[in-house]
């Protein structure tokens, strides 16, 4: 399986990342990608090193294509509570071309499994969110059998985050369970690197290996199907990609 895009990457605008937009674009091209999304962290009470809202609302200054690679203007917003809110204003999210909603350690209390199920249900109901980001994080488990069908029904992509597979064993186990549940219910996924340095962009080897081991259908991987990818992103962004 070959990815044509990496839809979760960070730049130096997130202060714990180490590459510029130009460096990411050049590396994406060198690594054989056709597209990437710039998805820096949203500013929140538990993410003080993230850029301010102006960073995101001014992203229309960036060209659509850099180094021969399509750029999508995005954000990784934080799930801010078990009520299913996020810490980014709707006016900002509405300007984005790609919105990932993720849980980060210490950003919310862990709560119970049932509370986290309801939280993800409310996130799924948010029309401004495209992707459920790295939801296999240890300590924040939910019931995939209950929640994955909700993601599918709401038209959300479930992220298979290759960086998560570098983490502790229970996170890896959670990611495998989520992938198996997506396979069972036919829920679409997007395979990303979550790169914080340009060299890793597009190199989702661990995630792709896991999917191969699980005999995961390539037809459910959004960013491995060029026709599906460009058709969806053309509708999402109202841009033309010359196909």
PDB file of C-alpha atoms in Angstrom:
ATOM      1  CA  UNK A   1       0.000   0.000   0.000  1.00  0.00           C
ATOM      2  CA  UNK A   2       1.386   3.406  -0.980  1.00  0.00           C
ATOM      3  CA  UNK A   3       0.288   6.682   0.585  1.00  0.00           C
ATOM      4  CA  UNK A   4      -0.107   9.718  -1.659  1.00  0.00           C
ATOM      5  CA  UNK A   5      -0.534  12.215   1.194  1.00  0.00           C
ATOM      6  CA  UNK A   6       0.394  12.775   4.826  1.00  0.00           C
ATOM      7  CA  UNK A   7      -2.471  14.650   6.429  1.00  0.00           C
ATOM      8  CA  UNK A   8      -1.010  15.265   9.899  1.00  0.00           C
ATOM      9  CA  UNK A   9       2.245  17.235  10.061  1.00  0.00           C
ATOM     10  CA  UNK A  10       3.662  20.004  12.244  1.00  0.00           C
ATOM     11  CA  UNK A  11       5.935  22.995  11.701  1.00  0.00           C
ATOM     12  CA  UNK A  12       7.988  25.265  13.936  1.00  0.00           C
ATOM     13  CA  UNK A  13       4.760  27.167  14.627  1.00  0.00           C
ATOM     14  CA  UNK A  14       4.235  24.359  17.153  1.00  0.00           C
ATOM     15  CA  UNK A  15       7.273  25.095  19.285  1.00  0.00           C
ATOM     16  CA  UNK A  16       8.056  21.449  19.953  1.00  0.00           C
ATOM     17  CA  UNK A  17       8.352  20.798  16.190  1.00  0.00           C
ATOM     18  CA  UNK A  18      11.469  21.519  14.175  1.00  0.00           C
ATOM     19  CA  UNK A  19      10.792  22.214  10.472  1.00  0.00           C
ATOM     20  CA  UNK A  20       9.294  24.954   8.322  1.00  0.00           C
ATOM     21  CA  UNK A  21       6.464  24.687   5.806  1.00  0.00           C
ATOM     22  CA  UNK A  22       8.993  24.844   2.971  1.00  0.00           C
ATOM     23  CA  UNK A  23      11.126  22.110   4.509  1.00  0.00           C
ATOM     24  CA  UNK A  24       8.064  19.915   4.985  1.00  0.00           C
ATOM     25  CA  UNK A  25       6.941  20.452   1.387  1.00  0.00           C
ATOM     26  CA  UNK A  26      10.382  19.672  -0.038  1.00  0.00           C
ATOM     27  CA  UNK A  27      10.676  16.527   2.068  1.00  0.00           C
ATOM     28  CA  UNK A  28       7.152  15.422   1.132  1.00  0.00           C
ATOM     29  CA  UNK A  29       8.162  15.627  -2.533  1.00  0.00           C
ATOM     30  CA  UNK A  30      11.418  13.744  -1.914  1.00  0.00           C
ATOM     31  CA  UNK A  31       9.496  11.040  -0.053  1.00  0.00           C
ATOM     32  CA  UNK A  32       7.145  10.538  -3.002  1.00  0.00           C
ATOM     33  CA  UNK A  33       4.029  12.297  -1.722  1.00  0.00           C
ATOM     34  CA  UNK A  34       1.592  14.309  -3.819  1.00  0.00           C
ATOM     35  CA  UNK A  35       0.069  16.251  -0.915  1.00  0.00           C
ATOM     36  CA  UNK A  36       0.346  17.047   2.777  1.00  0.00           C
ATOM     37  CA  UNK A  37      -1.666  18.909   5.391  1.00  0.00           C
ATOM     38  CA  UNK A  38      -0.104  21.472   7.681  1.00  0.00           C
ATOM     39  CA  UNK A  39      -1.845  20.792  11.006  1.00  0.00           C
ATOM     40  CA  UNK A  40      -0.168  22.644  13.823  1.00  0.00           C
ATOM     41  CA  UNK A  41      -1.492  22.416  17.361  1.00  0.00           C
ATOM     42  CA  UNK A  42      -4.260  24.732  18.462  1.00  0.00           C
ATOM     43  CA  UNK A  43      -3.551  27.063  21.345  1.00  0.00           C
ATOM     44  CA  UNK A  44      -5.178  25.938  24.573  1.00  0.00           C
ATOM     45  CA  UNK A  45      -4.641  26.056  28.324  1.00  0.00           C
ATOM     46  CA  UNK A  46      -2.607  22.844  28.169  1.00  0.00           C
ATOM     47  CA  UNK A  47      -0.808  23.656  24.911  1.00  0.00           C
ATOM     48  CA  UNK A  48       0.894  26.984  25.599  1.00  0.00           C
ATOM     49  CA  UNK A  49       3.526  26.528  22.874  1.00  0.00           C
ATOM     50  CA  UNK A  50       0.975  26.477  20.039  1.00  0.00           C
ATOM     51  CA  UNK A  51       0.409  29.383  17.629  1.00  0.00           C
ATOM     52  CA  UNK A  52      -2.349  31.944  18.145  1.00  0.00           C
ATOM     53  CA  UNK A  53      -5.561  31.904  16.107  1.00  0.00           C
ATOM     54  CA  UNK A  54      -4.169  34.437  13.615  1.00  0.00           C
ATOM     55  CA  UNK A  55      -1.643  31.844  12.480  1.00  0.00           C
ATOM     56  CA  UNK A  56      -4.508  29.690  11.245  1.00  0.00           C
ATOM     57  CA  UNK A  57      -6.863  32.346   9.925  1.00  0.00           C
ATOM     58  CA  UNK A  58      -4.022  33.810   7.833  1.00  0.00           C
ATOM     59  CA  UNK A  59      -3.056  30.501   6.213  1.00  0.00           C
ATOM     60  CA  UNK A  60      -4.654  31.644   2.968  1.00  0.00           C
ATOM     61  CA  UNK A  61      -1.352  33.482   2.457  1.00  0.00           C
ATOM     62  CA  UNK A  62       0.211  30.091   1.738  1.00  0.00           C
ATOM     63  CA  UNK A  63       0.137  28.840  -1.863  1.00  0.00           C
ATOM     64  CA  UNK A  64      -1.968  25.827  -2.780  1.00  0.00           C
ATOM     65  CA  UNK A  65       1.065  24.032  -4.144  1.00  0.00           C
ATOM     66  CA  UNK A  66       4.657  24.140  -2.900  1.00  0.00           C
ATOM     67  CA  UNK A  67       7.561  22.235  -4.455  1.00  0.00           C
ATOM     68  CA  UNK A  68       5.058  20.439  -6.688  1.00  0.00           C
ATOM     69  CA  UNK A  69       3.114  19.139  -3.671  1.00  0.00           C
ATOM     70  CA  UNK A  70      -0.430  20.140  -2.762  1.00  0.00           C
ATOM     71  CA  UNK A  71      -0.751  21.880   0.597  1.00  0.00           C
ATOM     72  CA  UNK A  72      -3.883  21.707   2.739  1.00  0.00           C
ATOM     73  CA  UNK A  73      -4.415  24.275   5.458  1.00  0.00           C
ATOM     74  CA  UNK A  74      -5.303  22.520   8.669  1.00  0.00           C
ATOM     75  CA  UNK A  75      -5.246  22.418  12.444  1.00  0.00           C
ATOM     76  CA  UNK A  76      -4.998  19.836  15.213  1.00  0.00           C
ATOM     77  CA  UNK A  77      -7.462  21.020  17.809  1.00  0.00           C
ATOM     78  CA  UNK A  78      -7.598  19.640  21.337  1.00  0.00           C
ATOM     79  CA  UNK A  79     -10.600  17.824  22.726  1.00  0.00           C
ATOM     80  CA  UNK A  80     -11.084  20.089  25.719  1.00  0.00           C
ATOM     81  CA  UNK A  81     -13.416  18.144  27.966  1.00  0.00           C
ATOM     82  CA  UNK A  82     -15.544  15.072  28.395  1.00  0.00           C
ATOM     83  CA  UNK A  83     -18.505  17.116  27.167  1.00  0.00           C
ATOM     84  CA  UNK A  84     -17.027  16.800  23.668  1.00  0.00           C
ATOM     85  CA  UNK A  85     -15.926  20.381  23.091  1.00  0.00           C
ATOM     86  CA  UNK A  86     -12.726  21.555  21.425  1.00  0.00           C
ATOM     87  CA  UNK A  87     -10.512  24.488  22.344  1.00  0.00           C
ATOM     88  CA  UNK A  88     -10.681  26.273  18.976  1.00  0.00           C
ATOM     89  CA  UNK A  89     -13.309  28.832  18.020  1.00  0.00           C
ATOM     90  CA  UNK A  90     -15.773  27.839  15.310  1.00  0.00           C
ATOM     91  CA  UNK A  91     -14.747  30.898  13.278  1.00  0.00           C
ATOM     92  CA  UNK A  92     -11.213  29.478  13.078  1.00  0.00           C
ATOM     93  CA  UNK A  93     -12.300  25.914  12.287  1.00  0.00           C
ATOM     94  CA  UNK A  94     -14.590  27.172   9.525  1.00  0.00           C
ATOM     95  CA  UNK A  95     -11.583  28.609   7.693  1.00  0.00           C
ATOM     96  CA  UNK A  96      -9.637  25.364   7.793  1.00  0.00           C
ATOM     97  CA  UNK A  97      -9.473  22.809   4.990  1.00  0.00           C
ATOM     98  CA  UNK A  98      -8.709  19.896   7.330  1.00  0.00           C
ATOM     99  CA  UNK A  99      -9.496  19.617  11.048  1.00  0.00           C
ATOM    100  CA  UNK A 100      -8.124  16.919  13.342  1.00  0.00           C
ATOM    101  CA  UNK A 101      -9.566  16.556  16.854  1.00  0.00           C
ATOM    102  CA  UNK A 102      -7.211  14.819  19.296  1.00  0.00           C
ATOM    103  CA  UNK A 103      -6.835  14.072  22.967  1.00  0.00           C
ATOM    104  CA  UNK A 104      -3.533  15.097  24.558  1.00  0.00           C
ATOM    105  CA  UNK A 105      -2.292  14.066  27.969  1.00  0.00           C
ATOM    106  CA  UNK A 106      -3.345  16.351  30.814  1.00  0.00           C
ATOM    107  CA  UNK A 107      -5.642  18.387  28.530  1.00  0.00           C
ATOM    108  CA  UNK A 108      -8.734  16.709  29.979  1.00  0.00           C
ATOM    109  CA  UNK A 109      -9.403  14.403  32.888  1.00  0.00           C
ATOM    110  CA  UNK A 110      -9.537  10.728  31.977  1.00  0.00           C
ATOM    111  CA  UNK A 111     -13.107  10.097  33.117  1.00  0.00           C
ATOM    112  CA  UNK A 112     -14.825   6.740  32.675  1.00  0.00           C
ATOM    113  CA  UNK A 113     -15.168   4.591  29.571  1.00  0.00           C
ATOM    114  CA  UNK A 114     -18.804   5.613  29.275  1.00  0.00           C
ATOM    115  CA  UNK A 115     -17.919   9.301  29.556  1.00  0.00           C
ATOM    116  CA  UNK A 116     -15.302   8.935  26.842  1.00  0.00           C
ATOM    117  CA  UNK A 117     -17.796   7.106  24.613  1.00  0.00           C
ATOM    118  CA  UNK A 118     -20.198  10.036  24.941  1.00  0.00           C
ATOM    119  CA  UNK A 119     -17.361  12.502  24.400  1.00  0.00           C
ATOM    120  CA  UNK A 120     -16.389  10.914  21.087  1.00  0.00           C
ATOM    121  CA  UNK A 121     -20.040  10.732  20.065  1.00  0.00           C
ATOM    122  CA  UNK A 122     -20.302  14.512  20.492  1.00  0.00           C
ATOM    123  CA  UNK A 123     -17.055  15.033  18.606  1.00  0.00           C
ATOM    124  CA  UNK A 124     -18.474  12.892  15.794  1.00  0.00           C
ATOM    125  CA  UNK A 125     -21.537  15.135  15.704  1.00  0.00           C
ATOM    126  CA  UNK A 126     -19.394  18.244  15.139  1.00  0.00           C
ATOM    127  CA  UNK A 127     -19.624  19.050  11.399  1.00  0.00           C
ATOM    128  CA  UNK A 128     -16.392  21.068  11.471  1.00  0.00           C
ATOM    129  CA  UNK A 129     -14.201  18.068  12.332  1.00  0.00           C
ATOM    130  CA  UNK A 130     -12.763  15.816   9.624  1.00  0.00           C
ATOM    131  CA  UNK A 131     -10.540  13.418  11.544  1.00  0.00           C
ATOM    132  CA  UNK A 132     -10.527  11.596  14.865  1.00  0.00           C
ATOM    133  CA  UNK A 133      -6.863  11.972  15.790  1.00  0.00           C
ATOM    134  CA  UNK A 134      -4.698   9.247  17.415  1.00  0.00           C
ATOM    135  CA  UNK A 135      -7.562   8.028  19.592  1.00  0.00           C
ATOM    136  CA  UNK A 136      -5.685   4.948  20.809  1.00  0.00           C
ATOM    137  CA  UNK A 137      -3.837   6.947  23.475  1.00  0.00           C
ATOM    138  CA  UNK A 138      -3.357   4.854  26.631  1.00  0.00           C
ATOM    139  CA  UNK A 139      -5.400   6.030  29.581  1.00  0.00           C
ATOM    140  CA  UNK A 140      -8.175   7.403  27.363  1.00  0.00           C
ATOM    141  CA  UNK A 141      -9.658   4.186  26.010  1.00  0.00           C
ATOM    142  CA  UNK A 142     -13.247   3.980  24.757  1.00  0.00           C
ATOM    143  CA  UNK A 143     -15.464   1.183  23.420  1.00  0.00           C
ATOM    144  CA  UNK A 144     -14.550   0.900  19.704  1.00  0.00           C
ATOM    145  CA  UNK A 145     -17.515  -1.391  19.067  1.00  0.00           C
ATOM    146  CA  UNK A 146     -19.833   1.404  20.163  1.00  0.00           C
ATOM    147  CA  UNK A 147     -17.973   4.429  18.851  1.00  0.00           C
ATOM    148  CA  UNK A 148     -16.401   3.416  15.520  1.00  0.00           C
ATOM    149  CA  UNK A 149     -19.831   2.946  13.860  1.00  0.00           C
ATOM    150  CA  UNK A 150     -20.694   6.494  15.007  1.00  0.00           C
ATOM    151  CA  UNK A 151     -17.559   7.845  13.329  1.00  0.00           C
ATOM    152  CA  UNK A 152     -18.488   6.036  10.124  1.00  0.00           C
ATOM    153  CA  UNK A 153     -22.079   7.281  10.213  1.00  0.00           C
ATOM    154  CA  UNK A 154     -20.881  10.861  10.762  1.00  0.00           C
ATOM    155  CA  UNK A 155     -18.413  10.675   7.867  1.00  0.00           C
ATOM    156  CA  UNK A 156     -15.291  11.059  10.011  1.00  0.00           C
ATOM    157  CA  UNK A 157     -11.925   9.575   9.157  1.00  0.00           C
ATOM    158  CA  UNK A 158     -10.325   7.560  11.951  1.00  0.00           C
ATOM    159  CA  UNK A 159      -6.624   8.272  12.104  1.00  0.00           C
ATOM    160  CA  UNK A 160      -4.108   5.450  12.137  1.00  0.00           C
ATOM    161  CA  UNK A 161      -1.193   7.406  13.553  1.00  0.00           C
ATOM    162  CA  UNK A 162       2.184   5.811  12.919  1.00  0.00           C
ATOM    163  CA  UNK A 163       3.796   7.794  15.739  1.00  0.00           C
ATOM    164  CA  UNK A 164       1.404   6.160  18.217  1.00  0.00           C
ATOM    165  CA  UNK A 165       3.006   2.818  17.408  1.00  0.00           C
ATOM    166  CA  UNK A 166       6.277   4.102  18.899  1.00  0.00           C
ATOM    167  CA  UNK A 167       4.581   4.464  22.273  1.00  0.00           C
ATOM    168  CA  UNK A 168       3.789   2.103  25.124  1.00  0.00           C
ATOM    169  CA  UNK A 169       2.382  -1.365  24.565  1.00  0.00           C
ATOM    170  CA  UNK A 170      -1.141  -0.518  25.693  1.00  0.00           C
ATOM    171  CA  UNK A 171      -1.319   2.321  23.145  1.00  0.00           C
ATOM    172  CA  UNK A 172      -0.211  -0.070  20.395  1.00  0.00           C
ATOM    173  CA  UNK A 173      -2.798  -2.598  21.552  1.00  0.00           C
ATOM    174  CA  UNK A 174      -5.509   0.069  21.492  1.00  0.00           C
ATOM    175  CA  UNK A 175      -4.515   1.119  17.961  1.00  0.00           C
ATOM    176  CA  UNK A 176      -4.761  -2.460  16.708  1.00  0.00           C
ATOM    177  CA  UNK A 177      -8.201  -2.860  18.287  1.00  0.00           C
ATOM    178  CA  UNK A 178      -9.394   0.378  16.685  1.00  0.00           C
ATOM    179  CA  UNK A 179      -8.064  -0.685  13.279  1.00  0.00           C
ATOM    180  CA  UNK A 180      -9.761  -4.073  13.569  1.00  0.00           C
ATOM    181  CA  UNK A 181     -13.028  -2.372  14.460  1.00  0.00           C
ATOM    182  CA  UNK A 182     -12.715  -0.037  11.458  1.00  0.00           C
ATOM    183  CA  UNK A 183     -12.167  -3.100   9.279  1.00  0.00           C
ATOM    184  CA  UNK A 184     -15.210  -4.842  10.769  1.00  0.00           C
ATOM    185  CA  UNK A 185     -17.560  -1.890  10.242  1.00  0.00           C
ATOM    186  CA  UNK A 186     -16.039  -0.527   7.041  1.00  0.00           C
ATOM    187  CA  UNK A 187     -15.064   2.771   8.666  1.00  0.00           C
ATOM    188  CA  UNK A 188     -12.638   4.829   6.562  1.00  0.00           C
ATOM    189  CA  UNK A 189      -9.208   5.594   7.973  1.00  0.00           C
ATOM    190  CA  UNK A 190      -6.405   8.003   7.173  1.00  0.00           C
ATOM    191  CA  UNK A 191      -2.814   6.893   7.808  1.00  0.00           C
ATOM    192  CA  UNK A 192      -0.604   9.730   9.044  1.00  0.00           C
ATOM    193  CA  UNK A 193       2.828  10.241  10.560  1.00  0.00           C
ATOM    194  CA  UNK A 194       2.155  13.163  12.934  1.00  0.00           C
ATOM    195  CA  UNK A 195       5.650  14.309  11.959  1.00  0.00           C
ATOM    196  CA  UNK A 196       7.276  16.986  14.086  1.00  0.00           C
ATOM    197  CA  UNK A 197      10.399  16.960  11.879  1.00  0.00           C
ATOM    198  CA  UNK A 198      10.360  16.956   8.101  1.00  0.00           C
ATOM    199  CA  UNK A 199      12.365  13.751   7.593  1.00  0.00           C
ATOM    200  CA  UNK A 200       9.463  11.645   8.849  1.00  0.00           C
ATOM    201  CA  UNK A 201       6.792  12.979   6.510  1.00  0.00           C
ATOM    202  CA  UNK A 202       5.130  10.156   4.592  1.00  0.00           C
ATOM    203  CA  UNK A 203       7.122   7.475   6.390  1.00  0.00           C
ATOM    204  CA  UNK A 204       4.288   5.617   8.085  1.00  0.00           C
ATOM    205  CA  UNK A 205       5.983   2.229   7.870  1.00  0.00           C
ATOM    206  CA  UNK A 206       4.853   0.965  11.278  1.00  0.00           C
ATOM    207  CA  UNK A 207       1.220   1.872  10.631  1.00  0.00           C
ATOM    208  CA  UNK A 208       1.255   0.291   7.180  1.00  0.00           C
ATOM    209  CA  UNK A 209       2.904  -2.839   8.563  1.00  0.00           C
ATOM    210  CA  UNK A 210       0.228  -3.117  11.243  1.00  0.00           C
ATOM    211  CA  UNK A 211      -2.553  -2.769   8.671  1.00  0.00           C
ATOM    212  CA  UNK A 212      -0.921  -5.429   6.505  1.00  0.00           C
ATOM    213  CA  UNK A 213      -0.728  -7.792   9.477  1.00  0.00           C
ATOM    214  CA  UNK A 214      -4.440  -7.204  10.102  1.00  0.00           C
ATOM    215  CA  UNK A 215      -5.277  -7.776   6.412  1.00  0.00           C
ATOM    216  CA  UNK A 216      -6.852  -4.328   6.406  1.00  0.00           C
ATOM    217  CA  UNK A 217      -8.636  -3.436   3.146  1.00  0.00           C
ATOM    218  CA  UNK A 218      -6.677  -0.881   1.136  1.00  0.00           C
ATOM    219  CA  UNK A 219     -10.008   0.478  -0.111  1.00  0.00           C
ATOM    220  CA  UNK A 220     -10.720   1.889   3.353  1.00  0.00           C
ATOM    221  CA  UNK A 221      -7.485   3.938   3.461  1.00  0.00           C
ATOM    222  CA  UNK A 222      -8.388   7.428   2.292  1.00  0.00           C
ATOM    223  CA  UNK A 223      -4.903   8.672   1.483  1.00  0.00           C
ATOM    224  CA  UNK A 224      -3.928   5.527  -0.444  1.00  0.00           C
ATOM    225  CA  UNK A 225      -6.616   6.053  -3.106  1.00  0.00           C
ATOM    226  CA  UNK A 226      -5.881   9.015  -5.386  1.00  0.00           C
ATOM    227  CA  UNK A 227      -9.349   9.163  -6.958  1.00  0.00           C
ATOM    228  CA  UNK A 228     -11.129   9.122  -3.602  1.00  0.00           C
ATOM    229  CA  UNK A 229      -8.635  11.528  -2.070  1.00  0.00           C
ATOM    230  CA  UNK A 230      -8.829  14.222  -4.740  1.00  0.00           C
ATOM    231  CA  UNK A 231     -12.576  13.913  -5.208  1.00  0.00           C
ATOM    232  CA  UNK A 232     -13.167  14.346  -1.477  1.00  0.00           C
ATOM    233  CA  UNK A 233     -10.662  17.166  -1.049  1.00  0.00           C
ATOM    234  CA  UNK A 234     -12.047  19.013  -4.075  1.00  0.00           C
ATOM    235  CA  UNK A 235     -15.485  18.993  -2.445  1.00  0.00           C
ATOM    236  CA  UNK A 236     -14.041  19.809   0.974  1.00  0.00           C
ATOM    237  CA  UNK A 237     -11.922  22.751  -0.211  1.00  0.00           C
ATOM    238  CA  UNK A 238     -13.668  23.847  -3.432  1.00  0.00           C
ATOM    239  CA  UNK A 239     -10.305  23.640  -5.114  1.00  0.00           C
ATOM    240  CA  UNK A 240      -9.404  22.028  -8.433  1.00  0.00           C
ATOM    241  CA  UNK A 241      -6.558  19.546  -8.709  1.00  0.00           C
ATOM    242  CA  UNK A 242      -6.434  19.143 -12.489  1.00  0.00           C
ATOM    243  CA  UNK A 243      -7.574  15.534 -12.566  1.00  0.00           C
TER     244      UNK A 243
END
